[in-house]
PDB file of C-alpha atoms in Angstrom:
ATOM      1  CA  MET C   1     199.657 -44.583 195.168  1.00  0.00           C
ATOM      2  CA  ALA C   2     202.639 -43.672 192.976  1.00  0.00           C
ATOM      3  CA  ASN C   3     206.087 -44.144 194.432  1.00  0.00           C
ATOM      4  CA  VAL C   4     208.668 -41.412 194.996  1.00  0.00           C
ATOM      5  CA  LYS C   5     210.502 -42.030 191.723  1.00  0.00           C
ATOM      6  CA  GLU C   6     207.328 -41.758 189.631  1.00  0.00           C
ATOM      7  CA  ILE C   7     206.330 -38.514 191.314  1.00  0.00           C
ATOM      8  CA  LYS C   8     209.821 -37.041 190.853  1.00  0.00           C
ATOM      9  CA  ASN C   9     209.725 -37.940 187.152  1.00  0.00           C
ATOM     10  CA  ARG C  10     206.301 -36.332 186.849  1.00  0.00           C
ATOM     11  CA  ILE C  11     207.557 -33.168 188.543  1.00  0.00           C
ATOM     12  CA  LYS C  12     210.504 -33.005 186.151  1.00  0.00           C
ATOM     13  CA  SER C  13     208.197 -33.460 183.167  1.00  0.00           C
ATOM     14  CA  VAL C  14     205.858 -30.662 184.272  1.00  0.00           C
ATOM     15  CA  ARG C  15     208.817 -28.349 184.923  1.00  0.00           C
ATOM     16  CA  ASP C  16     210.200 -29.009 181.427  1.00  0.00           C
ATOM     17  CA  THR C  17     206.779 -28.325 179.896  1.00  0.00           C
ATOM     18  CA  LYS C  18     206.494 -25.100 181.856  1.00  0.00           C
ATOM     19  CA  LYS C  19     209.854 -23.943 180.462  1.00  0.00           C
ATOM     20  CA  ILE C  20     208.468 -24.421 176.934  1.00  0.00           C
ATOM     21  CA  THR C  21     205.184 -22.601 177.629  1.00  0.00           C
ATOM     22  CA  SER C  22     207.041 -19.730 179.308  1.00  0.00           C
ATOM     23  CA  ALA C  23     209.344 -19.393 176.292  1.00  0.00           C
ATOM     24  CA  MET C  24     206.347 -19.439 173.914  1.00  0.00           C
ATOM     25  CA  TYR C  25     204.706 -16.706 175.991  1.00  0.00           C
ATOM     26  CA  LEU C  26     207.759 -14.460 175.660  1.00  0.00           C
ATOM     27  CA  ILE C  27     208.099 -15.142 171.922  1.00  0.00           C
ATOM     28  CA  ALA C  28     204.417 -14.369 171.309  1.00  0.00           C
ATOM     29  CA  SER C  29     204.638 -11.083 173.232  1.00  0.00           C
ATOM     30  CA  THR C  30     207.706 -10.021 171.215  1.00  0.00           C
ATOM     31  CA  LYS C  31     206.046 -10.844 167.888  1.00  0.00           C
ATOM     32  CA  MET C  32     202.892  -8.968 168.846  1.00  0.00           C
ATOM     33  CA  ARG C  33     204.811  -5.798 169.759  1.00  0.00           C
ATOM     34  CA  LYS C  34     206.712  -5.934 166.465  1.00  0.00           C
ATOM     35  CA  ALA C  35     203.523  -6.408 164.415  1.00  0.00           C
ATOM     36  CA  LYS C  36     201.844  -3.464 166.148  1.00  0.00           C
ATOM     37  CA  SER C  37     204.891  -1.335 165.438  1.00  0.00           C
ATOM     38  CA  ASP C  38     204.811  -2.291 161.731  1.00  0.00           C
ATOM     39  CA  LEU C  39     201.122  -1.418 161.509  1.00  0.00           C
ATOM     40  CA  ASP C  40     201.652   1.958 163.192  1.00  0.00           C
ATOM     41  CA  ARG C  41     204.345   2.838 160.649  1.00  0.00           C
ATOM     42  CA  THR C  42     201.966   2.211 157.722  1.00  0.00           C
ATOM     43  CA  LYS C  43     198.974   4.109 159.142  1.00  0.00           C
ATOM     44  CA  PRO C  44     200.017   7.536 157.746  1.00  0.00           C
ATOM     45  CA  TYR C  45     199.995   6.125 154.201  1.00  0.00           C
ATOM     46  CA  PHE C  46     196.527   4.637 154.525  1.00  0.00           C
ATOM     47  CA  LYS C  47     195.170   7.789 156.152  1.00  0.00           C
ATOM     48  CA  ALA C  48     196.464   9.805 153.201  1.00  0.00           C
ATOM     49  CA  LEU C  49     194.971   7.283 150.763  1.00  0.00           C
ATOM     50  CA  TYR C  50     191.611   7.470 152.532  1.00  0.00           C
ATOM     51  CA  LYS C  51     191.719  11.263 152.287  1.00  0.00           C
ATOM     52  CA  GLU C  52     192.454  11.173 148.555  1.00  0.00           C
ATOM     53  CA  ILE C  53     189.647   8.678 147.892  1.00  0.00           C
ATOM     54  CA  SER C  54     187.282  10.948 149.840  1.00  0.00           C
ATOM     55  CA  ARG C  55     188.457  13.891 147.727  1.00  0.00           C
ATOM     56  CA  VAL C  56     187.755  12.078 144.442  1.00  0.00           C
ATOM     57  CA  PHE C  57     184.502  10.693 145.854  1.00  0.00           C
ATOM     58  CA  SER C  58     183.242  14.224 146.499  1.00  0.00           C
ATOM     59  CA  CYS C  59     183.158  15.043 142.765  1.00  0.00           C
ATOM     60  CA  ALA C  60     182.316  11.634 141.277  1.00  0.00           C
ATOM     61  CA  ASN C  61     179.008  10.025 140.460  1.00  0.00           C
ATOM     62  CA  VAL C  62     179.590   6.791 142.350  1.00  0.00           C
ATOM     63  CA  SER C  63     176.450   5.199 140.945  1.00  0.00           C
ATOM     64  CA  GLU C  64     178.581   4.486 137.894  1.00  0.00           C
ATOM     65  CA  SER C  65     181.136   2.546 139.933  1.00  0.00           C
ATOM     66  CA  GLU C  66     180.813  -1.162 140.609  1.00  0.00           C
ATOM     67  CA  TYR C  67     182.701  -0.732 143.885  1.00  0.00           C
ATOM     68  CA  PHE C  68     179.970   1.258 145.697  1.00  0.00           C
ATOM     69  CA  TYR C  69     176.359   0.787 146.674  1.00  0.00           C
ATOM     70  CA  SER C  70     173.690   2.844 148.422  1.00  0.00           C
ATOM     71  CA  ASP C  71     170.696   2.049 150.611  1.00  0.00           C
ATOM     72  CA  ARG C  72     168.577   1.548 147.484  1.00  0.00           C
ATOM     73  CA  ASN C  73     170.581  -1.540 146.589  1.00  0.00           C
ATOM     74  CA  GLU C  74     169.679  -4.883 148.056  1.00  0.00           C
ATOM     75  CA  PHE C  75     171.712  -8.055 148.004  1.00  0.00           C
ATOM     76  CA  ASP C  76     170.312 -11.527 147.596  1.00  0.00           C
ATOM     77  CA  ASP C  77     171.905 -13.873 150.132  1.00  0.00           C
ATOM     78  CA  SER C  78     171.397 -16.759 147.738  1.00  0.00           C
ATOM     79  CA  ASN C  79     173.939 -15.222 145.342  1.00  0.00           C
ATOM     80  CA  PRO C  80     177.528 -16.457 145.587  1.00  0.00           C
ATOM     81  CA  CYS C  81     180.122 -14.315 147.304  1.00  0.00           C
ATOM     82  CA  ALA C  82     183.877 -14.446 147.824  1.00  0.00           C
ATOM     83  CA  ILE C  83     185.105 -15.084 151.381  1.00  0.00           C
ATOM     84  CA  LEU C  84     188.676 -14.426 152.519  1.00  0.00           C
ATOM     85  CA  VAL C  85     189.343 -16.390 155.716  1.00  0.00           C
ATOM     86  CA  VAL C  86     192.316 -15.470 157.885  1.00  0.00           C
ATOM     87  CA  THR C  87     193.431 -18.279 160.196  1.00  0.00           C
ATOM     88  CA  ALA C  88     196.754 -19.094 161.838  1.00  0.00           C
ATOM     89  CA  ASP C  89     199.496 -21.377 160.586  1.00  0.00           C
ATOM     90  CA  LYS C  90     199.840 -22.958 164.037  1.00  0.00           C
ATOM     91  CA  GLY C  91     197.686 -24.011 166.944  1.00  0.00           C
ATOM     92  CA  LEU C  92     198.219 -23.616 170.686  1.00  0.00           C
ATOM     93  CA  ALA C  93     196.220 -20.380 170.608  1.00  0.00           C
ATOM     94  CA  GLY C  94     193.093 -21.329 172.505  1.00  0.00           C
ATOM     95  CA  ALA C  95     189.840 -20.912 170.569  1.00  0.00           C
ATOM     96  CA  TYR C  96     191.356 -18.432 168.083  1.00  0.00           C
ATOM     97  CA  ASN C  97     191.121 -20.671 165.001  1.00  0.00           C
ATOM     98  CA  ASN C  98     187.857 -22.372 165.959  1.00  0.00           C
ATOM     99  CA  ASN C  99     186.025 -19.040 166.267  1.00  0.00           C
ATOM    100  CA  ILE C 100     187.101 -18.085 162.733  1.00  0.00           C
ATOM    101  CA  ILE C 101     186.113 -21.468 161.317  1.00  0.00           C
ATOM    102  CA  ASN C 102     182.673 -21.397 162.962  1.00  0.00           C
ATOM    103  CA  LEU C 103     181.936 -17.898 161.662  1.00  0.00           C
ATOM    104  CA  THR C 104     183.053 -18.899 158.151  1.00  0.00           C
ATOM    105  CA  ARG C 105     180.791 -21.930 158.162  1.00  0.00           C
ATOM    106  CA  ASP C 106     177.855 -19.716 159.145  1.00  0.00           C
ATOM    107  CA  ILE C 107     178.495 -17.458 156.135  1.00  0.00           C
ATOM    108  CA  LEU C 108     178.929 -20.436 153.810  1.00  0.00           C
ATOM    109  CA  GLY C 109     175.601 -21.764 155.028  1.00  0.00           C
ATOM    110  CA  ARG C 110     173.844 -18.539 153.992  1.00  0.00           C
ATOM    111  CA  HIS C 111     175.534 -18.062 150.602  1.00  0.00           C
ATOM    112  CA  ASN C 112     175.381 -20.842 148.035  1.00  0.00           C
ATOM    113  CA  ASN C 113     178.308 -21.625 145.731  1.00  0.00           C
ATOM    114  CA  SER C 114     180.574 -19.107 147.415  1.00  0.00           C
ATOM    115  CA  LYS C 115     184.263 -18.894 146.590  1.00  0.00           C
ATOM    116  CA  LEU C 116     186.549 -19.482 149.553  1.00  0.00           C
ATOM    117  CA  TYR C 117     190.073 -18.083 149.863  1.00  0.00           C
ATOM    118  CA  VAL C 118     192.089 -19.337 152.808  1.00  0.00           C
ATOM    119  CA  VAL C 119     194.961 -17.652 154.622  1.00  0.00           C
ATOM    120  CA  GLY C 120     196.803 -19.918 157.058  1.00  0.00           C
ATOM    121  CA  GLU C 121     197.746 -23.579 157.288  1.00  0.00           C
ATOM    122  CA  TYR C 122     195.173 -24.307 159.986  1.00  0.00           C
ATOM    123  CA  GLY C 123     192.281 -23.212 157.766  1.00  0.00           C
ATOM    124  CA  ARG C 124     193.635 -25.101 154.769  1.00  0.00           C
ATOM    125  CA  GLN C 125     193.887 -28.331 156.738  1.00  0.00           C
ATOM    126  CA  TYR C 126     190.429 -27.897 158.237  1.00  0.00           C
ATOM    127  CA  PHE C 127     188.640 -27.278 154.936  1.00  0.00           C
ATOM    128  CA  SER C 128     190.590 -30.050 153.197  1.00  0.00           C
ATOM    129  CA  ARG C 129     189.812 -32.496 155.991  1.00  0.00           C
ATOM    130  CA  ASN C 130     186.108 -31.636 155.867  1.00  0.00           C
ATOM    131  CA  HIS C 131     185.979 -31.724 152.041  1.00  0.00           C
ATOM    132  CA  ILE C 132     185.037 -28.037 151.751  1.00  0.00           C
ATOM    133  CA  GLN C 133     186.266 -26.731 148.412  1.00  0.00           C
ATOM    134  CA  TYR C 134     188.308 -23.530 148.308  1.00  0.00           C
ATOM    135  CA  GLU C 135     189.609 -21.517 145.360  1.00  0.00           C
ATOM    136  CA  ASN C 136     193.090 -20.661 146.580  1.00  0.00           C
ATOM    137  CA  GLU C 137     195.293 -20.779 149.652  1.00  0.00           C
ATOM    138  CA  PHE C 138     197.831 -18.299 150.972  1.00  0.00           C
ATOM    139  CA  LEU C 139     200.117 -20.172 153.335  1.00  0.00           C
ATOM    140  CA  TYR C 140     202.588 -18.638 155.786  1.00  0.00           C
ATOM    141  CA  THR C 141     201.204 -15.169 155.104  1.00  0.00           C
ATOM    142  CA  CYS C 142     199.822 -14.635 158.600  1.00  0.00           C
ATOM    143  CA  GLN C 143     203.232 -15.313 160.184  1.00  0.00           C
ATOM    144  CA  ASN C 144     204.810 -12.451 158.246  1.00  0.00           C
ATOM    145  CA  PRO C 145     202.089 -10.047 157.054  1.00  0.00           C
ATOM    146  CA  ASN C 146     203.294  -7.437 154.562  1.00  0.00           C
ATOM    147  CA  MET C 147     201.856  -5.204 151.861  1.00  0.00           C
ATOM    148  CA  GLU C 148     203.216  -7.314 149.022  1.00  0.00           C
ATOM    149  CA  ARG C 149     201.270 -10.360 150.153  1.00  0.00           C
ATOM    150  CA  ALA C 150     198.203  -8.217 150.850  1.00  0.00           C
ATOM    151  CA  ARG C 151     198.266  -6.914 147.258  1.00  0.00           C
ATOM    152  CA  GLU C 152     198.603 -10.466 145.898  1.00  0.00           C
ATOM    153  CA  ILE C 153     195.566 -11.550 147.895  1.00  0.00           C
ATOM    154  CA  CYS C 154     193.626  -8.474 146.780  1.00  0.00           C
ATOM    155  CA  GLU C 155     194.356  -9.126 143.103  1.00  0.00           C
ATOM    156  CA  GLU C 156     193.270 -12.748 143.486  1.00  0.00           C
ATOM    157  CA  ILE C 157     189.931 -12.083 145.187  1.00  0.00           C
ATOM    158  CA  LEU C 158     189.085  -9.164 142.863  1.00  0.00           C
ATOM    159  CA  ILE C 159     189.120 -11.430 139.795  1.00  0.00           C
ATOM    160  CA  PRO C 160     185.730 -13.116 140.415  1.00  0.00           C
ATOM    161  CA  TYR C 161     184.219  -9.802 141.555  1.00  0.00           C
ATOM    162  CA  ASN C 162     185.328  -7.911 138.441  1.00  0.00           C
ATOM    163  CA  ASN C 163     184.137 -10.805 136.270  1.00  0.00           C
ATOM    164  CA  GLY C 164     180.698 -10.713 137.863  1.00  0.00           C
ATOM    165  CA  GLU C 165     181.003 -14.205 139.356  1.00  0.00           C
ATOM    166  CA  VAL C 166     180.288 -12.915 142.889  1.00  0.00           C
ATOM    167  CA  ASP C 167     178.388  -9.850 144.036  1.00  0.00           C
ATOM    168  CA  ARG C 168     180.166  -9.359 147.362  1.00  0.00           C
ATOM    169  CA  ILE C 169     183.547  -9.948 149.001  1.00  0.00           C
ATOM    170  CA  PHE C 170     183.809 -10.718 152.713  1.00  0.00           C
ATOM    171  CA  ILE C 171     186.852 -10.982 154.937  1.00  0.00           C
ATOM    172  CA  VAL C 172     186.659 -13.087 158.098  1.00  0.00           C
ATOM    173  CA  TYR C 173     189.357 -12.316 160.646  1.00  0.00           C
ATOM    174  CA  THR C 174     189.889 -11.661 164.348  1.00  0.00           C
ATOM    175  CA  ASP C 175     189.618  -8.085 165.548  1.00  0.00           C
ATOM    176  CA  MET C 176     191.443  -7.075 168.728  1.00  0.00           C
ATOM    177  CA  LYS C 177     189.181  -4.888 170.856  1.00  0.00           C
ATOM    178  CA  ASN C 178     191.798  -4.517 173.591  1.00  0.00           C
ATOM    179  CA  SER C 179     194.552  -6.573 175.227  1.00  0.00           C
ATOM    180  CA  MET C 180     191.968  -8.718 177.015  1.00  0.00           C
ATOM    181  CA  SER C 181     189.246  -8.957 174.368  1.00  0.00           C
ATOM    182  CA  GLN C 182     189.225 -10.111 170.751  1.00  0.00           C
ATOM    183  CA  GLU C 183     186.387 -11.163 168.481  1.00  0.00           C
ATOM    184  CA  ALA C 184     186.028 -13.072 165.230  1.00  0.00           C
ATOM    185  CA  THR C 185     184.316 -10.739 162.788  1.00  0.00           C
ATOM    186  CA  ALA C 186     183.132 -10.716 159.166  1.00  0.00           C
ATOM    187  CA  ILE C 187     183.414  -7.481 157.168  1.00  0.00           C
ATOM    188  CA  GLN C 188     182.080  -6.775 153.683  1.00  0.00           C
ATOM    189  CA  LEU C 189     185.044  -5.479 151.691  1.00  0.00           C
ATOM    190  CA  LEU C 190     183.182  -4.877 148.427  1.00  0.00           C
ATOM    191  CA  PRO C 191     181.043  -3.205 147.396  1.00  0.00           C
ATOM    192  CA  ILE C 192     181.576  -0.264 149.764  1.00  0.00           C
ATOM    193  CA  HIS C 193     178.633   1.637 151.154  1.00  0.00           C
ATOM    194  CA  VAL C 194     178.608   5.284 150.052  1.00  0.00           C
ATOM    195  CA  SER C 195     178.483   6.427 153.693  1.00  0.00           C
ATOM    196  CA  GLU C 196     182.092   5.264 154.091  1.00  0.00           C
ATOM    197  CA  PHE C 197     183.321   8.259 152.065  1.00  0.00           C
ATOM    198  CA  LYS C 198     180.319  10.534 151.583  1.00  0.00           C
ATOM    199  CA  GLY C 199     180.850  13.931 153.196  1.00  0.00           C
ATOM    200  CA  LYS C 200     184.245  12.931 154.653  1.00  0.00           C
ATOM    201  CA  TYR C 201     186.123  15.536 152.592  1.00  0.00           C
ATOM    202  CA  SER C 202     185.227  19.182 153.220  1.00  0.00           C
ATOM    203  CA  GLY C 203     188.126  21.041 151.579  1.00  0.00           C
ATOM    204  CA  LYS C 204     188.395  22.659 148.157  1.00  0.00           C
ATOM    205  CA  ASN C 205     188.750  20.322 145.208  1.00  0.00           C
ATOM    206  CA  ASP C 206     190.557  22.126 142.394  1.00  0.00           C
ATOM    207  CA  PHE C 207     191.970  18.986 140.798  1.00  0.00           C
ATOM    208  CA  GLU C 208     191.176  17.743 137.319  1.00  0.00           C
ATOM    209  CA  TYR C 209     190.840  13.970 137.145  1.00  0.00           C
ATOM    210  CA  LEU C 210     191.762  12.257 133.897  1.00  0.00           C
ATOM    211  CA  PRO C 211     190.273  10.497 132.119  1.00  0.00           C
ATOM    212  CA  ASN C 212     187.416  11.000 134.630  1.00  0.00           C
ATOM    213  CA  PRO C 213     186.824  10.824 138.406  1.00  0.00           C
ATOM    214  CA  ILE C 214     185.202   7.382 138.268  1.00  0.00           C
ATOM    215  CA  ASP C 215     188.209   5.793 136.562  1.00  0.00           C
ATOM    216  CA  VAL C 216     190.545   7.434 139.063  1.00  0.00           C
ATOM    217  CA  LEU C 217     188.355   6.255 141.934  1.00  0.00           C
ATOM    218  CA  ASN C 218     188.186   2.714 140.567  1.00  0.00           C
ATOM    219  CA  GLY C 219     191.983   2.746 140.312  1.00  0.00           C
ATOM    220  CA  LEU C 220     192.355   3.762 143.972  1.00  0.00           C
ATOM    221  CA  ILE C 221     189.898   1.254 145.429  1.00  0.00           C
ATOM    222  CA  PRO C 222     192.174  -1.827 144.938  1.00  0.00           C
ATOM    223  CA  ASP C 223     194.887  -0.026 146.925  1.00  0.00           C
ATOM    224  CA  TYR C 224     192.333   0.755 149.621  1.00  0.00           C
ATOM    225  CA  ILE C 225     191.222  -2.884 149.747  1.00  0.00           C
ATOM    226  CA  SER C 226     194.869  -4.016 149.877  1.00  0.00           C
ATOM    227  CA  GLY C 227     195.410  -1.724 152.843  1.00  0.00           C
ATOM    228  CA  TYR C 228     192.359  -3.121 154.609  1.00  0.00           C
ATOM    229  CA  ILE C 229     193.535  -6.678 153.994  1.00  0.00           C
ATOM    230  CA  TYR C 230     196.991  -5.802 155.303  1.00  0.00           C
ATOM    231  CA  SER C 231     195.565  -4.253 158.464  1.00  0.00           C
ATOM    232  CA  ALA C 232     193.324  -7.316 158.916  1.00  0.00           C
ATOM    233  CA  LEU C 233     196.341  -9.619 158.536  1.00  0.00           C
ATOM    234  CA  VAL C 234     198.313  -7.675 161.127  1.00  0.00           C
ATOM    235  CA  ASP C 235     195.307  -7.439 163.438  1.00  0.00           C
ATOM    236  CA  SER C 236     194.761 -11.187 163.134  1.00  0.00           C
ATOM    237  CA  PHE C 237     198.450 -11.837 163.757  1.00  0.00           C
ATOM    238  CA  CYS C 238     198.344  -9.699 166.916  1.00  0.00           C
ATOM    239  CA  CYS C 239     195.191 -11.494 168.067  1.00  0.00           C
ATOM    240  CA  GLU C 240     196.826 -14.853 167.424  1.00  0.00           C
ATOM    241  CA  GLN C 241     199.847 -13.911 169.508  1.00  0.00           C
ATOM    242  CA  ASN C 242     197.644 -12.462 172.225  1.00  0.00           C
ATOM    243  CA  ALA C 243     195.538 -15.645 172.277  1.00  0.00           C
ATOM    244  CA  ARG C 244     198.720 -17.712 172.440  1.00  0.00           C
ATOM    245  CA  MET C 245     200.012 -15.572 175.316  1.00  0.00           C
ATOM    246  CA  GLN C 246     196.773 -16.135 177.226  1.00  0.00           C
ATOM    247  CA  ALA C 247     196.863 -19.866 176.477  1.00  0.00           C
ATOM    248  CA  MET C 248     200.495 -20.154 177.598  1.00  0.00           C
ATOM    249  CA  ASN C 249     199.810 -18.066 180.693  1.00  0.00           C
ATOM    250  CA  SER C 250     196.912 -20.378 181.542  1.00  0.00           C
ATOM    251  CA  ALA C 251     199.169 -23.380 180.929  1.00  0.00           C
ATOM    252  CA  ASN C 252     201.774 -21.923 183.289  1.00  0.00           C
ATOM    253  CA  ARG C 253     199.170 -21.440 186.013  1.00  0.00           C
ATOM    254  CA  ASN C 254     197.925 -24.997 185.522  1.00  0.00           C
ATOM    255  CA  ALA C 255     201.514 -26.242 185.702  1.00  0.00           C
ATOM    256  CA  ASP C 256     201.979 -24.404 189.005  1.00  0.00           C
ATOM    257  CA  ASN C 257     198.815 -26.031 190.374  1.00  0.00           C
ATOM    258  CA  ILE C 258     199.932 -29.471 189.187  1.00  0.00           C
ATOM    259  CA  LEU C 259     203.373 -28.970 190.725  1.00  0.00           C
ATOM    260  CA  LEU C 260     201.784 -27.917 194.013  1.00  0.00           C
ATOM    261  CA  ASP C 261     199.675 -31.083 194.077  1.00  0.00           C
ATOM    262  CA  LEU C 262     202.690 -33.207 193.145  1.00  0.00           C
ATOM    263  CA  TYR C 263     204.791 -31.649 195.914  1.00  0.00           C
ATOM    264  CA  VAL C 264     202.040 -32.458 198.424  1.00  0.00           C
ATOM    265  CA  LYS C 265     201.859 -36.046 197.156  1.00  0.00           C
ATOM    266  CA  TYR C 266     205.641 -36.314 197.192  1.00  0.00           C
ATOM    267  CA  ASN C 267     205.807 -35.165 200.806  1.00  0.00           C
ATOM    268  CA  ARG C 268     203.015 -37.516 201.799  1.00  0.00           C
ATOM    269  CA  VAL C 269     204.726 -40.475 200.144  1.00  0.00           C
ATOM    270  CA  ARG C 270     208.053 -39.573 201.794  1.00  0.00           C
ATOM    271  CA  GLN C 271     206.380 -39.216 205.176  1.00  0.00           C
ATOM    272  CA  ALA C 272     204.643 -42.540 204.662  1.00  0.00           C
ATOM    273  CA  MET C 273     207.959 -44.171 203.759  1.00  0.00           C
ATOM    274  CA  ILE C 274     209.691 -42.633 206.787  1.00  0.00           C
ATOM    275  CA  THR C 275     206.829 -43.675 209.046  1.00  0.00           C
ATOM    276  CA  GLN C 276     206.980 -47.182 207.625  1.00  0.00           C
ATOM    277  CA  GLU C 277     210.752 -47.355 208.178  1.00  0.00           C
ATOM    278  CA  ILE C 278     210.376 -46.121 211.772  1.00  0.00           C
ATOM    279  CA  THR C 279     207.612 -48.638 212.361  1.00  0.00           C
ATOM    280  CA  GLU C 280     209.753 -51.433 210.947  1.00  0.00           C
ATOM    281  CA  VAL C 281     212.762 -50.396 213.072  1.00  0.00           C
ATOM    282  CA  SER C 282     210.584 -50.154 216.190  1.00  0.00           C
ATOM    283  CA  ALA C 283     209.028 -53.529 215.474  1.00  0.00           C
ATOM    284  CA  GLY C 284     212.474 -55.031 214.930  1.00  0.00           C
ATOM    285  CA  ALA C 285     213.792 -53.533 218.166  1.00  0.00           C
ATOM    286  CA  ARG C 286     210.758 -54.789 220.044  1.00  0.00           C
ATOM    287  CA  ALA C 287     211.238 -58.270 218.603  1.00  0.00           C
ATOM    288  CA  MET C 288     214.925 -58.248 219.605  1.00  0.00           C
ATOM    289  CA  ARG C 289     214.046 -57.238 223.174  1.00  0.00           C
ATOM    290  CA  LYS C 290     211.540 -60.043 223.422  1.00  0.00           C
ATOM    291  CA  LYS C 291     214.110 -62.459 222.077  1.00  0.00           C
ATOM    292  CA  HIS C 292     216.714 -61.310 224.598  1.00  0.00           C
ATOM    293  CA  LYS C 293     214.228 -61.668 227.435  1.00  0.00           C
ATOM    294  CA  LYS C 294     213.390 -65.224 226.380  1.00  0.00           C
ATOM    295  CA  GLU C 295     217.073 -66.125 226.152  1.00  0.00           C
ATOM    296  CA  ALA C 296     217.722 -64.599 229.590  1.00  0.00           C
ATOM    297  CA  ALA C 297     214.783 -66.516 231.092  1.00  0.00           C
ATOM    298  CA  ILE C 298     216.074 -69.793 229.697  1.00  0.00           C
ATOM    299  CA  LYS C 299     219.506 -69.217 231.224  1.00  0.00           C
TER     300      LYS C 299
END
């Protein structure tokens, strides 16, 4: 059994660790609230953009656009696709990163020669360590998601699509269902199914689109995709912070349980030491009495 000093050192170590996990919990909660606030401020712009795309869509023959498809189109899973993977730059977030990695590997297994684009240091290290080739990396984007970075990512992943090198673009990220539930999900960014915009605009359309509606629509779609990527980055960032909060909260509870066990052990060891000291004193007193009796008998 450990002695008192070892147990006291262990208690101090657990307390220090708990201070760190508690601080990380508070930091994660602050970052998540800020990210949600930033996303809420940009929603009016994207709602207006969606409305304008729906307006143009209502008078355009989308069969001429490479960015849309209907139910008559079928995709061959053996064709290469582009995959944008959004991971975290740091760990200590439970299974957040592993869920994204596992889902990405499933998609890579179904699509041969796919082009991989990685957001986050964790994903970059994983794919490099496992010798999985990727086209480009976007580091430290998920810690500070903004529209500028989202547009850069959009321009990069649109290159192989516009050149005909891939027939689809996927984004793999974590979607927050609610404060207690989040799920790794894969969404097809391009091409867009016609049902996304068909019949969504019911007002009058008196605009004249130059040079033609299709060109205008094709010019708006990259902005729409940039907005989706930005919202996915912010959503992933919120999920990361939420996962970290849950992990730190679990660590705090485990620390409390460990401290409780250590306090019990500490008290037991102290009681054992006190009992041993009392026993030794009693034995010494008993030995002295016997000695005195012997001396008195001799006299």
